[in-house]
GROMACS .gro file of C-alpha atoms in nm:
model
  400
    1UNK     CA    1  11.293   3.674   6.627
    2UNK     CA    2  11.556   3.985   6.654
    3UNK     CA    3  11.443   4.311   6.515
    4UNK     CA    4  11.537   4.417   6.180
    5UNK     CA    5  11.616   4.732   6.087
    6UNK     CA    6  11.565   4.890   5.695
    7UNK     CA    7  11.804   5.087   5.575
    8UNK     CA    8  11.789   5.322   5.187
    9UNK     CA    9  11.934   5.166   4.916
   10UNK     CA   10  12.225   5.350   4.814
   11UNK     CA   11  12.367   5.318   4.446
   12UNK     CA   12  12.762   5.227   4.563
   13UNK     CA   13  12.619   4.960   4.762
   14UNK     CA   14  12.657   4.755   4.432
   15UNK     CA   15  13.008   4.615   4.470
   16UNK     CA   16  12.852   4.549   4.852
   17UNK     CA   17  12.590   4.347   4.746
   18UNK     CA   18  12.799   4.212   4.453
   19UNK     CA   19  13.008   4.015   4.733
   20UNK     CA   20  12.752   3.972   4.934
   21UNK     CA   21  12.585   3.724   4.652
   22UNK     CA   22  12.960   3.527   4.647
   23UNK     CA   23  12.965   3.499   4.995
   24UNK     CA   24  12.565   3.350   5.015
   25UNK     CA   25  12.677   3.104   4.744
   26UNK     CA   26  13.006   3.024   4.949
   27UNK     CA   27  12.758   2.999   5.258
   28UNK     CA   28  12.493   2.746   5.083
   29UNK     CA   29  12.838   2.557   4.996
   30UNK     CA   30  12.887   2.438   5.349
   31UNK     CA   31  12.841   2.090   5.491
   32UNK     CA   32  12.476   2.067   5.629
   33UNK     CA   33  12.408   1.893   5.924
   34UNK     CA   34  12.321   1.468   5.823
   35UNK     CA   35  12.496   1.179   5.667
   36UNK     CA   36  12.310   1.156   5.332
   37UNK     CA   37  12.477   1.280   5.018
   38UNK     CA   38  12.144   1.410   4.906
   39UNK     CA   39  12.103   1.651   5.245
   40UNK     CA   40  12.513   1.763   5.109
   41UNK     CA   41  12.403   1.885   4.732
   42UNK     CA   42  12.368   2.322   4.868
   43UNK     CA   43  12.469   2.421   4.501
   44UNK     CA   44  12.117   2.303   4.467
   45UNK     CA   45  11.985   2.597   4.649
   46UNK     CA   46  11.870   2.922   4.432
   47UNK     CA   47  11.979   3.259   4.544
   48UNK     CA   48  11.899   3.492   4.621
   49UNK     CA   49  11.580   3.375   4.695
   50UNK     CA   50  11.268   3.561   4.828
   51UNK     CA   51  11.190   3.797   5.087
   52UNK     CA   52  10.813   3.833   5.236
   53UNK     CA   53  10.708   4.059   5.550
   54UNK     CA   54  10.472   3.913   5.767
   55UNK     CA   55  10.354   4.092   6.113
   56UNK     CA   56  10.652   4.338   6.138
   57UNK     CA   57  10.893   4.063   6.027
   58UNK     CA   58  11.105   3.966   5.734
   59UNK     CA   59  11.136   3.635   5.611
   60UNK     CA   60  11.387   3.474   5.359
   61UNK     CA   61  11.300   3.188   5.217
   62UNK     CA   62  11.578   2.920   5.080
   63UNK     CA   63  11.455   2.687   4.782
   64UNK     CA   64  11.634   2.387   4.674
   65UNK     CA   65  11.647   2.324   4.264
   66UNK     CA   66  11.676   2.013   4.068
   67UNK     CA   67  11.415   1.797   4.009
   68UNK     CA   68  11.601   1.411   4.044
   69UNK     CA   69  11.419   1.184   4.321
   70UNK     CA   70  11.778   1.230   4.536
   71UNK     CA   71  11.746   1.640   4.545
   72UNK     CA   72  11.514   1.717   4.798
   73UNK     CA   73  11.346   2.004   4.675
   74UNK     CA   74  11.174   2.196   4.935
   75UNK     CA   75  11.119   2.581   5.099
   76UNK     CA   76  11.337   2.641   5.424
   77UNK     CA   77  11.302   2.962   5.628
   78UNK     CA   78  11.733   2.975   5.720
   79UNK     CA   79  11.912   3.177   5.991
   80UNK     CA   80  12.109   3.380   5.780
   81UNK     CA   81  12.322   3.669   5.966
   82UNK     CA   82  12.376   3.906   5.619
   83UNK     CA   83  12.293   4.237   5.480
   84UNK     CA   84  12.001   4.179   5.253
   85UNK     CA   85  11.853   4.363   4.961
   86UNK     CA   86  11.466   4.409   5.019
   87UNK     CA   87  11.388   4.405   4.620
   88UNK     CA   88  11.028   4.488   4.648
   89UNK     CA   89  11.079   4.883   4.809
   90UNK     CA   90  11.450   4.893   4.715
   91UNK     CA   91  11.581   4.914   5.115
   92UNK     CA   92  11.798   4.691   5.312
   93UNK     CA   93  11.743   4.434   5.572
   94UNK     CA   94  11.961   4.464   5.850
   95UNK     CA   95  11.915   4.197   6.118
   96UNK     CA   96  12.013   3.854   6.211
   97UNK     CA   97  11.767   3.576   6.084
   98UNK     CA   98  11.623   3.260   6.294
   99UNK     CA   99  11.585   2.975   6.174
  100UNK     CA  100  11.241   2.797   6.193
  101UNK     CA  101  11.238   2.511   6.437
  102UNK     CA  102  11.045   2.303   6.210
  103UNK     CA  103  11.300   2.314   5.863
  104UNK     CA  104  11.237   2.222   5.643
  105UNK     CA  105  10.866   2.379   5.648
  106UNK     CA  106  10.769   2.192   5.336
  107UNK     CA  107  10.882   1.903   5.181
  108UNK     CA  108  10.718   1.514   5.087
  109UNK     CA  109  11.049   1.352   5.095
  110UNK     CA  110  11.056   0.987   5.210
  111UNK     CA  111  10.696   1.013   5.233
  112UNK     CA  112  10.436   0.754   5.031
  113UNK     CA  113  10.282   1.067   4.919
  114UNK     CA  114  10.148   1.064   4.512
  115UNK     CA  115  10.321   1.411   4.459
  116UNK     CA  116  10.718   1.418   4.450
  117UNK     CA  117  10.963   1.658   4.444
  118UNK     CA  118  10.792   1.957   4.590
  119UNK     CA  119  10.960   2.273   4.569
  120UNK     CA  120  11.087   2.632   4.410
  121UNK     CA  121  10.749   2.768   4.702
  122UNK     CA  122  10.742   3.112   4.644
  123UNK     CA  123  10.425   3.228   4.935
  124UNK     CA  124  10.166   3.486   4.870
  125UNK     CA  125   9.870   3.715   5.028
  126UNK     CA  126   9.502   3.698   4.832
  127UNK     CA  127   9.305   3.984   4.832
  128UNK     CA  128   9.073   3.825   5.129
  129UNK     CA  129   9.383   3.772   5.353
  130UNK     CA  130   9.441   3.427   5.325
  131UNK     CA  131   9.819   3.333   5.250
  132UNK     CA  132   9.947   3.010   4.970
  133UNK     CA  133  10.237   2.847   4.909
  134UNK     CA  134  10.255   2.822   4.508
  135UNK     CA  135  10.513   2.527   4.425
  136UNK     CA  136  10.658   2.289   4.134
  137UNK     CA  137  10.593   1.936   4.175
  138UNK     CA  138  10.543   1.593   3.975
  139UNK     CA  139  10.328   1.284   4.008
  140UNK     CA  140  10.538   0.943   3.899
  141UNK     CA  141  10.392   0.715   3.662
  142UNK     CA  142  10.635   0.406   3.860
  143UNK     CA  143  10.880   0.292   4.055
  144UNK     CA  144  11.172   0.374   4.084
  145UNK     CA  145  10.975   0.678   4.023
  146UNK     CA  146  10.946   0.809   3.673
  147UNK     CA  147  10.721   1.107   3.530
  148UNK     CA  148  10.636   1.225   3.230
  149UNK     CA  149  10.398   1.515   3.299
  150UNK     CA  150  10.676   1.766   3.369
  151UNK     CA  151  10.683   1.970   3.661
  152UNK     CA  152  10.346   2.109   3.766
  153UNK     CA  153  10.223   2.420   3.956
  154UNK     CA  154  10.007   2.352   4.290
  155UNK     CA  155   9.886   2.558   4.507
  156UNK     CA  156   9.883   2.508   4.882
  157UNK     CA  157   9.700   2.674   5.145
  158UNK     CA  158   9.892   2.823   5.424
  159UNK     CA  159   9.872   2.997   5.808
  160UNK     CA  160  10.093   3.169   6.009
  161UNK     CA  161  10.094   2.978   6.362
  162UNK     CA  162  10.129   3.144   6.709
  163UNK     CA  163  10.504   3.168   6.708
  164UNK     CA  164  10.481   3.346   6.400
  165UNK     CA  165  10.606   3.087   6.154
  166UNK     CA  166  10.458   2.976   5.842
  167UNK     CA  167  10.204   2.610   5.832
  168UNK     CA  168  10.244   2.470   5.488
  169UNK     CA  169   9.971   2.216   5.389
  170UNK     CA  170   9.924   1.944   5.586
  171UNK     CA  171  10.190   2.003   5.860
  172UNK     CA  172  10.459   2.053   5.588
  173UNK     CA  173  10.275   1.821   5.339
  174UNK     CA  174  10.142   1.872   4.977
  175UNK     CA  175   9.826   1.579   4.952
  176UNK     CA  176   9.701   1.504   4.609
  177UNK     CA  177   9.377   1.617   4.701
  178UNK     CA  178   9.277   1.915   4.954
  179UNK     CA  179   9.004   2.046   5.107
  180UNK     CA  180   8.938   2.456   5.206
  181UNK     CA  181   8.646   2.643   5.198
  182UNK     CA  182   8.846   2.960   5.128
  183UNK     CA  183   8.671   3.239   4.926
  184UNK     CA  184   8.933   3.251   4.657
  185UNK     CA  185   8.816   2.953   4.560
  186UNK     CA  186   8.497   2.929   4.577
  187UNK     CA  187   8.346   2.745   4.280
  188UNK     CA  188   8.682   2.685   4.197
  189UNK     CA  189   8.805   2.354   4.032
  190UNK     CA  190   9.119   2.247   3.873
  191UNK     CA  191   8.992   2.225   3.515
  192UNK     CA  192   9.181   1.950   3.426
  193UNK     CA  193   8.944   1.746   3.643
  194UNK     CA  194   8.664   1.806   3.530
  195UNK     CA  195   8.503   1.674   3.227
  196UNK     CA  196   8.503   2.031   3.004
  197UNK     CA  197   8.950   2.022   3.125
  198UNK     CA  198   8.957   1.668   3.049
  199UNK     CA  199   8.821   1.630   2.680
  200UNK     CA  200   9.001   1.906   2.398
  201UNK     CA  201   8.851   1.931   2.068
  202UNK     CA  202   8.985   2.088   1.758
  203UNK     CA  203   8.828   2.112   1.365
  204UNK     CA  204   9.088   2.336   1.272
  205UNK     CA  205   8.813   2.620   1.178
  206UNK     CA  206   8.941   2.962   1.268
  207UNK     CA  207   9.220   3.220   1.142
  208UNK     CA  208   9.463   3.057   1.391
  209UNK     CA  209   9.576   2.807   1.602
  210UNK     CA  210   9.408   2.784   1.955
  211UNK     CA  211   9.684   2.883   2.238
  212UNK     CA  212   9.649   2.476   2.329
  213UNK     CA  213   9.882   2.454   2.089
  214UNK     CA  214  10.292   2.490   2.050
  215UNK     CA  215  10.579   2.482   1.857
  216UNK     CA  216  10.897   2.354   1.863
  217UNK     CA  217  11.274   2.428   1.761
  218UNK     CA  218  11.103   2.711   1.525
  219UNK     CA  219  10.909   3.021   1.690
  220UNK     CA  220  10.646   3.062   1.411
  221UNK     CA  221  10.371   2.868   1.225
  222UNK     CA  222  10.553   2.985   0.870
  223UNK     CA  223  10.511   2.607   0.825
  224UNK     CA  224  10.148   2.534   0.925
  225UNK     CA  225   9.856   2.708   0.862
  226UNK     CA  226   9.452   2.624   0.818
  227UNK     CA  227   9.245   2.531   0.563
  228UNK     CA  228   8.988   2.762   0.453
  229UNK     CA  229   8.698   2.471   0.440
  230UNK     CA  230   8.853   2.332   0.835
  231UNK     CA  231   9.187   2.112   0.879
  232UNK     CA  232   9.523   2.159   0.999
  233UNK     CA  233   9.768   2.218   0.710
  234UNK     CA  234  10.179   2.130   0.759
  235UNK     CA  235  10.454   2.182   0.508
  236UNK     CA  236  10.698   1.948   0.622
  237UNK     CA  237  11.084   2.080   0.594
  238UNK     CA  238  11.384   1.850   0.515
  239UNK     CA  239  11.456   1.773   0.868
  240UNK     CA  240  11.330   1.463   1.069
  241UNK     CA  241  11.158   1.386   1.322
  242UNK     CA  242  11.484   1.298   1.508
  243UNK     CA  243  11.611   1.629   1.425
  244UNK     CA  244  11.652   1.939   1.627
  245UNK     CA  245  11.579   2.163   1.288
  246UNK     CA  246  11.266   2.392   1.218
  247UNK     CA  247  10.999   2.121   1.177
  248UNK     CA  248  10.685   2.128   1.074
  249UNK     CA  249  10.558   2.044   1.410
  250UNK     CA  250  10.257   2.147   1.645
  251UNK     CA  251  10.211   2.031   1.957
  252UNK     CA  252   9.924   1.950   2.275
  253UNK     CA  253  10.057   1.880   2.627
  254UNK     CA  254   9.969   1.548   2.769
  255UNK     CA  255   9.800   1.635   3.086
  256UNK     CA  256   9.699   1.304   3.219
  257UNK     CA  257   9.834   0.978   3.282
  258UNK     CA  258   9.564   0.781   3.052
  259UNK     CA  259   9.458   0.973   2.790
  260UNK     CA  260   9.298   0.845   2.392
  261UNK     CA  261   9.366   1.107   2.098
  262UNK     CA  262   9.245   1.029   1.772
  263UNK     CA  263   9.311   1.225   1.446
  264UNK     CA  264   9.251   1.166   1.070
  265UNK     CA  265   9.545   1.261   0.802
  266UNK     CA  266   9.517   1.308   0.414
  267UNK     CA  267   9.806   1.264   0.276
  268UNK     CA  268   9.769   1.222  -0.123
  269UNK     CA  269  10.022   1.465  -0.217
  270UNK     CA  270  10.289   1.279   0.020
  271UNK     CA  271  10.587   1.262  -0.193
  272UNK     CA  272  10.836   0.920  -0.167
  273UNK     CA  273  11.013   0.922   0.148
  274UNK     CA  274  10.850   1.213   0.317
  275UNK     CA  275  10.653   1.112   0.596
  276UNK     CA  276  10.335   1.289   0.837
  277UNK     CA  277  10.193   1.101   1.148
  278UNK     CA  278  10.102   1.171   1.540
  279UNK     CA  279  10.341   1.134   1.816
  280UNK     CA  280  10.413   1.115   2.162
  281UNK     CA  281  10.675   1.283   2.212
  282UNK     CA  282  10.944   1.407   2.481
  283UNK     CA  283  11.245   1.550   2.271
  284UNK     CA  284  11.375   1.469   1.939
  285UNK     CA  285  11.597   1.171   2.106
  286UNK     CA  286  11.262   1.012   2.287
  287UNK     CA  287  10.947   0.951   2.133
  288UNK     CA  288  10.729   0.706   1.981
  289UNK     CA  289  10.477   0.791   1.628
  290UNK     CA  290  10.289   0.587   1.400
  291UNK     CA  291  10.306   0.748   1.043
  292UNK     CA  292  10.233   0.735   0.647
  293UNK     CA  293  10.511   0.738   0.436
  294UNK     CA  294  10.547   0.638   0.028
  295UNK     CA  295  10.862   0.392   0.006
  296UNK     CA  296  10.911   0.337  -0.406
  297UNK     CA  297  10.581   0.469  -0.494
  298UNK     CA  298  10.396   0.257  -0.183
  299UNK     CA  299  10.184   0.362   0.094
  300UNK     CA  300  10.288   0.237   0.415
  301UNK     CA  301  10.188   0.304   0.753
  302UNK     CA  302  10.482   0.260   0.977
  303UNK     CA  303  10.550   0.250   1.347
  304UNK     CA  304  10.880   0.418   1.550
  305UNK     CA  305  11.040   0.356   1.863
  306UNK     CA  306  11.309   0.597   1.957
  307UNK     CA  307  11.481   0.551   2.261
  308UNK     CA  308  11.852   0.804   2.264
  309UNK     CA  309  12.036   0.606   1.994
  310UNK     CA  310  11.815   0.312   1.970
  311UNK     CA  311  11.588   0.308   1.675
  312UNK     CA  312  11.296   0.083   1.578
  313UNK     CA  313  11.043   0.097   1.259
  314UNK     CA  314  10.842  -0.128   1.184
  315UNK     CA  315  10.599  -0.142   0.832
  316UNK     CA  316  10.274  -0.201   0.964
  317UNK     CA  317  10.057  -0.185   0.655
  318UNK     CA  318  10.047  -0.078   0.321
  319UNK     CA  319   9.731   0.155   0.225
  320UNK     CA  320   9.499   0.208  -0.033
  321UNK     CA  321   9.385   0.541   0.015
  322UNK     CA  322   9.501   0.876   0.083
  323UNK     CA  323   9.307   0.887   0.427
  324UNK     CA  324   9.374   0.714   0.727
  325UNK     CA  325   9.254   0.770   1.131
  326UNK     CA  326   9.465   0.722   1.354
  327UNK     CA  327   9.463   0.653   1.772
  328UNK     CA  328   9.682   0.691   2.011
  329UNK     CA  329   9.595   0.571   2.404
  330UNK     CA  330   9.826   0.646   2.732
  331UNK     CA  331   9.712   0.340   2.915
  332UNK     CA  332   9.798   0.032   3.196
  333UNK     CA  333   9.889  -0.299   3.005
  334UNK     CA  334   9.765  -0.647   3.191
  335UNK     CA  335  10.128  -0.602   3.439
  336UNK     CA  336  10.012  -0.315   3.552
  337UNK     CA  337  10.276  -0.089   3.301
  338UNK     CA  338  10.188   0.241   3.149
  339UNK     CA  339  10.254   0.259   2.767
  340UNK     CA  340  10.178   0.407   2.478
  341UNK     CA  341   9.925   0.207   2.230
  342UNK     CA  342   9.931   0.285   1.854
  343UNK     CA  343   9.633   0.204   1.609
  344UNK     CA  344   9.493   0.277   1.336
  345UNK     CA  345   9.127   0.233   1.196
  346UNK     CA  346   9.008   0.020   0.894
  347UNK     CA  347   8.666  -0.061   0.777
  348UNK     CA  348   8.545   0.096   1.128
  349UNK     CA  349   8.732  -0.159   1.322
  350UNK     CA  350   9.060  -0.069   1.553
  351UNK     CA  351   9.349  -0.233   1.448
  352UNK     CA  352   9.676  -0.224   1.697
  353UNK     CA  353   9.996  -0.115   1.550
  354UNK     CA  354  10.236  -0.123   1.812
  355UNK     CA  355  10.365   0.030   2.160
  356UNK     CA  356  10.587   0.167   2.375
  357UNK     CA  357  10.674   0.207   2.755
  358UNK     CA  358  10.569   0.540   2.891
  359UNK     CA  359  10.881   0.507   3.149
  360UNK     CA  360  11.135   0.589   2.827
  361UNK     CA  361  10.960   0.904   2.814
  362UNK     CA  362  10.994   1.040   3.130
  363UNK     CA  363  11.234   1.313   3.299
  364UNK     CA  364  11.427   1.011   3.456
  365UNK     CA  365  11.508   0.857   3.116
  366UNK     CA  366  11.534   1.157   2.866
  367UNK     CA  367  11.680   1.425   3.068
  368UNK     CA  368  11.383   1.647   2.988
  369UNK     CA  369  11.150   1.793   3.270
  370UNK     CA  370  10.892   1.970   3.099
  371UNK     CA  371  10.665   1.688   2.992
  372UNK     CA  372  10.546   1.473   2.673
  373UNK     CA  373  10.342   1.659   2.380
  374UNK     CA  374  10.087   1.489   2.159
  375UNK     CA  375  10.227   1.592   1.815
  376UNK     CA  376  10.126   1.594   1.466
  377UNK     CA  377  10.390   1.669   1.246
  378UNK     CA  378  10.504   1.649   0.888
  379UNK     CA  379  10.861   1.577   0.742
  380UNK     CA  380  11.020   1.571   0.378
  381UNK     CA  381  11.322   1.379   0.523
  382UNK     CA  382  11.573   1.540   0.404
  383UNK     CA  383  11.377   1.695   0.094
  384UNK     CA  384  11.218   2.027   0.074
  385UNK     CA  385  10.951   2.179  -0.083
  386UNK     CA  386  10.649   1.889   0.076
  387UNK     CA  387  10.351   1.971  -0.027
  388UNK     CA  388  10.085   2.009   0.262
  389UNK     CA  389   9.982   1.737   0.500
  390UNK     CA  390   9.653   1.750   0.637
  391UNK     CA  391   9.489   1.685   0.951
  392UNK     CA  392   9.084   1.675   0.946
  393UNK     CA  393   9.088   1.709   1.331
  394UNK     CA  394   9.249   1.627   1.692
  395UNK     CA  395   9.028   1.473   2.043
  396UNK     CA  396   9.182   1.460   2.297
  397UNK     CA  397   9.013   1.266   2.609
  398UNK     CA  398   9.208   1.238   2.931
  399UNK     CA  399   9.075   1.006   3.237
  400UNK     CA  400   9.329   1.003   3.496
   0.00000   0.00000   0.00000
């Protein structure tokens, strides 16, 4: 590699570097090497990327962004002959770059690998001296390949190899599973495989939500809040649950591909036409729920299918109580599809409602890349002033 040499950062370098950010943009621009349209897309890449010093040298690493099965996301270490700012100590990198023989250093594109799209690596040091790759990635439900976990963060173990360059995983490869006896993790297990990461409980007893939980389209809990005695408590607002309005609306991330949640709602002050149920749910254009709802003074549980434009409910059953548990499972049919499976509980037996394909509520499909939520929500449809909703408890168990 040539040596580089570090110059001060001045202040009326700005308009320098200003240019020099228009010309890296016009430089990512350029044909690359291959016939594919996918190796073409270079207003994929981010700049201005990420510098890291290893053993007297600096390396610039070039990430790819998008997260659609033809971008192929990945970390490149690029001969780049430019003045670069060093961001960490505020100096600048003089020097020409060389490009790693081995580029793209990690990527599992056109591989059978579980994990897809791998990318945004940013690489660090641990306080023991080993060095990671830290990276987005997803795990498809199907094929053509769907997911609907959002992207996810893994981390990779790394070495630096005798010419100097960086070893990423297995050659280049992220595996589903791997296996280090590296101090930093040491004891160390991904919590959501285990059986205390896999299995979430919640009573509702407290002075506040648990962190598990989120919002959405509103930035406070003005319109939940628990009951003294245990129980979630939502006021539901005029909008729907097709609406991108403050809702009344709290959320847990699915985490697993198969997962069972069951929950219990009272909902005797329900007033006609305002609704309160649990959902899976992507956005406010994708997502499935079974609900209660009064339709001319009648209880009704009712089941919805929203797909973009396309709208299903069904009635299910009408109810003679104010309490009803519900279930919802993420699970393989007999065809070997993932759905979503509705039902609801009566006289201690499980009665199915209805379901859904889990591929219409994917990244693919909805446009969305941050993943399904497990919601309970509350909605006056289109009146205000609902009285409060509530929800005894939440379990969640995930398996795969």
């Amino acid at each position: 590699m040539a040596e580089l040499q570090l110059l001060p950062l001045r202040a009326d370098l700005a308009v320098q570097l200003r240019q020099l950010f228009i010309d890296l943009r016009l430089f990512f621009r350029q044909p690359f090497p291959g016939n594919t349209a996918a190796l073409q897309q270079r207003h994929r890449f981010h700049v201005p990327f990420k510098f890291r010093l290893h053993a007297g040298q600096a390396f610039f690493i070039e990430r790819f962004a998008g997260s659609q099965r033809f971008h192929i996301r990945q970390s490149r270490i690029q001969f780049l002959p430019f003045l670069f700012p060093h961001i960490e100590d505020g100096t600048l990198i003089l020097g020409e770059y060389e490009s790693c023989p081995r580029n793209p250093v990690f990527s599992n594109r056109s591989t059978s690998l579980p994990i897809k799209g791998t990318g945004h690596m940013d690489i660090v040091c641990d306080k023991f001296g080993d060095w990671w790759g830290v990276c987005l990635g997803n795990r498809p439900i199907t094929y053509p390949f769907k997911h609907n976990l959002g992207r996810e963060t893994f981390l990779v173990p790394m070495v630096w190899d005798e010419g100097g360059w960086p070893v990423i995983g297995r050659d280049g490869l992220l595996d589903e599973k791997i296996e280090t006896d590296r101090k930093l993790l040491n004891g160390v297990v991904q919590k959501s495989m285990t059986d205390e990461g896999k299995y979430f409980h919640d009573d509702f007893k407290g002075d506040k939500l648990k962190q598990d939980w989120n919002f959405i389209y509103n930035t406070t809990s003005k319109y939940v809040s628990l009951d003294k005695d245990g129980g979630l408590l939502l006021y539901g607002t005029k909008s729907s649950v097709i609406s991108s309005d403050e809702a009344a609306w709290v959320g847990y991330r699915q985490k697993h591909h198969e997962f069972t949640v069951e929950t219990c709602i009272e909902f005797g002050d329900i007033f006609d036409g305002g609704e309160a149920g649990l959902s899976i749910y992507m956005n406010n254009k994708h997502h499935y729920e079974l609900a209660v709802t009064v339709i001319e003074g009648v209880k009704w549980l009712i089941f919805r299918r929203c797909i973009g434009s396309l709208i299903n409910e069904e009635k299910i059953t009408t109810l003679n109580n104010d309490t009803v548990r519900v279930r919802l499972e993420a699970l393989k049919n007999e065809n070997g599809e993932n759905i979503y499976c509705f039902s609801y509980n009566r006289d201690e037996n499980w009665i199915k409602a209805g379901e859904g394909e889990a591929a219409y509520l994917t990244t693919e499909v909805g446009g969305k890349f941050t993943g399904n939520y497990i919601a309970l929500y509350a909605s006056g449809n289109g009146k205000e002033n609902m009285k409060a909703v509530k929800f005894d408890m939440f379990d969640y168990k995930g398996m795969i």
